[in-house]
PDB file of C-alpha atoms in Angstrom:
ATOM      1  CA  MET A   1       4.906 -35.817 -17.191  1.00  0.00           C
ATOM      2  CA  TYR A   2       1.858 -33.566 -16.371  1.00  0.00           C
ATOM      3  CA  GLY A   3       2.086 -34.768 -13.153  1.00  0.00           C
ATOM      4  CA  ASN A   4       5.122 -33.242 -12.562  1.00  0.00           C
ATOM      5  CA  THR A   5       4.269 -30.072 -14.295  1.00  0.00           C
ATOM      6  CA  TYR A   6       1.131 -29.437 -11.744  1.00  0.00           C
ATOM      7  CA  GLN A   7       3.163 -30.530  -8.781  1.00  0.00           C
ATOM      8  CA  ARG A   8       6.070 -28.082  -9.489  1.00  0.00           C
ATOM      9  CA  GLU A   9       3.493 -24.965 -10.065  1.00  0.00           C
ATOM     10  CA  TYR A  10       1.710 -25.802  -7.646  1.00  0.00           C
ATOM     11  CA  ALA A  11       4.880 -25.721  -5.091  1.00  0.00           C
ATOM     12  CA  ARG A  12       5.552 -22.700  -6.819  1.00  0.00           C
ATOM     13  CA  ALA A  13       2.064 -20.927  -6.080  1.00  0.00           C
ATOM     14  CA  MET A  14       2.566 -22.196  -2.025  1.00  0.00           C
ATOM     15  CA  GLY A  15       5.892 -20.413  -1.911  1.00  0.00           C
ATOM     16  CA  GLU A  16       7.739 -24.092  -1.748  1.00  0.00           C
ATOM     17  CA  THR A  17      10.960 -23.663  -4.327  1.00  0.00           C
ATOM     18  CA  ALA A  18      12.467 -26.768  -2.993  1.00  0.00           C
ATOM     19  CA  TYR A  19      10.286 -28.709  -5.368  1.00  0.00           C
ATOM     20  CA  ASP A  20      11.269 -26.454  -8.462  1.00  0.00           C
ATOM     21  CA  THR A  21      15.479 -26.454  -7.491  1.00  0.00           C
ATOM     22  CA  GLY A  22      15.177 -30.287  -7.400  1.00  0.00           C
ATOM     23  CA  TYR A  23      13.715 -30.293 -10.890  1.00  0.00           C
ATOM     24  CA  GLN A  24      16.061 -27.942 -12.125  1.00  0.00           C
ATOM     25  CA  LEU A  25      18.941 -29.956 -10.495  1.00  0.00           C
ATOM     26  CA  LYS A  26      17.332 -33.258 -12.087  1.00  0.00           C
ATOM     27  CA  ILE A  27      16.951 -31.611 -15.677  1.00  0.00           C
ATOM     28  CA  ILE A  28      20.806 -30.618 -15.484  1.00  0.00           C
ATOM     29  CA  GLU A  29      21.750 -33.993 -14.030  1.00  0.00           C
ATOM     30  CA  ARG A  30      20.259 -35.478 -16.730  1.00  0.00           C
ATOM     31  CA  GLU A  31      21.859 -32.821 -19.576  1.00  0.00           C
ATOM     32  CA  LEU A  32      25.355 -33.260 -18.495  1.00  0.00           C
ATOM     33  CA  LYS A  33      24.787 -37.336 -19.292  1.00  0.00           C
ATOM     34  CA  LYS A  34      24.637 -36.481 -22.594  1.00  0.00           C
ATOM     35  CA  LYS A  35      27.876 -37.223 -24.751  1.00  0.00           C
ATOM     36  CA  ASP A  36      27.357 -34.330 -27.159  1.00  0.00           C
ATOM     37  CA  LEU A  37      28.278 -31.813 -25.354  1.00  0.00           C
ATOM     38  CA  THR A  38      30.211 -29.076 -26.286  1.00  0.00           C
ATOM     39  CA  GLU A  39      33.049 -27.497 -23.494  1.00  0.00           C
ATOM     40  CA  GLY A  40      30.947 -24.196 -23.222  1.00  0.00           C
ATOM     41  CA  GLU A  41      27.922 -26.373 -22.764  1.00  0.00           C
ATOM     42  CA  ARG A  42      29.215 -28.516 -19.956  1.00  0.00           C
ATOM     43  CA  SER A  43      30.968 -25.349 -18.058  1.00  0.00           C
ATOM     44  CA  ASN A  44      27.796 -23.490 -18.588  1.00  0.00           C
ATOM     45  CA  LEU A  45      25.782 -26.623 -16.458  1.00  0.00           C
ATOM     46  CA  LEU A  46      28.375 -27.254 -14.260  1.00  0.00           C
ATOM     47  CA  ALA A  47      28.251 -23.617 -12.839  1.00  0.00           C
ATOM     48  CA  ALA A  48      24.424 -23.493 -12.829  1.00  0.00           C
ATOM     49  CA  GLU A  49      24.394 -26.844 -11.256  1.00  0.00           C
ATOM     50  CA  SER A  50      27.105 -25.275  -8.225  1.00  0.00           C
ATOM     51  CA  ILE A  51      24.950 -22.313  -8.483  1.00  0.00           C
ATOM     52  CA  LEU A  52      21.332 -24.238  -7.321  1.00  0.00           C
ATOM     53  CA  LYS A  53      23.163 -25.993  -4.950  1.00  0.00           C
ATOM     54  CA  LYS A  54      24.355 -23.440  -3.263  1.00  0.00           C
ATOM     55  CA  GLN A  55      21.077 -21.531  -3.484  1.00  0.00           C
ATOM     56  CA  VAL A  56      19.644 -24.856  -2.172  1.00  0.00           C
ATOM     57  CA  GLN A  57      22.425 -25.070   0.684  1.00  0.00           C
ATOM     58  CA  LEU A  58      21.542 -21.393   1.561  1.00  0.00           C
ATOM     59  CA  LYS A  59      18.187 -21.611   2.053  1.00  0.00           C
ATOM     60  CA  VAL A  60      18.560 -24.646   4.648  1.00  0.00           C
ATOM     61  CA  LEU A  61      20.713 -22.592   6.936  1.00  0.00           C
ATOM     62  CA  ASN A  62      18.028 -19.717   6.718  1.00  0.00           C
ATOM     63  CA  GLN A  63      15.735 -22.283   7.309  1.00  0.00           C
ATOM     64  CA  ASP A  64      17.642 -24.002  10.417  1.00  0.00           C
ATOM     65  CA  ALA A  65      18.655 -20.250  11.953  1.00  0.00           C
ATOM     66  CA  LYS A  66      15.055 -19.551  11.907  1.00  0.00           C
ATOM     67  CA  LYS A  67      14.227 -22.818  13.569  1.00  0.00           C
ATOM     68  CA  LEU A  68      16.639 -21.825  16.032  1.00  0.00           C
ATOM     69  CA  VAL A  69      15.893 -18.212  17.116  1.00  0.00           C
ATOM     70  CA  GLU A  70      12.411 -19.644  17.607  1.00  0.00           C
ATOM     71  CA  LYS A  71      13.771 -22.132  20.147  1.00  0.00           C
ATOM     72  CA  LEU A  72      15.038 -19.276  22.000  1.00  0.00           C
TER      73      LEU A  72
END
């Protein structure tokens, strides 16, 4: 438990948010597996998951764009 917290905070301090986003996605996926969620809770979790995935995709696209610009 403490190892994950340490790694997450270290990554955040170094400016790397990929680990933090991955951690959040794991939590959301774990929560979605629960059977006792209300419709509103499930809807909110699905929306949060969608937003996080879009953020990750945008970050990857930005990194790829930076690499292409550096090559030029």
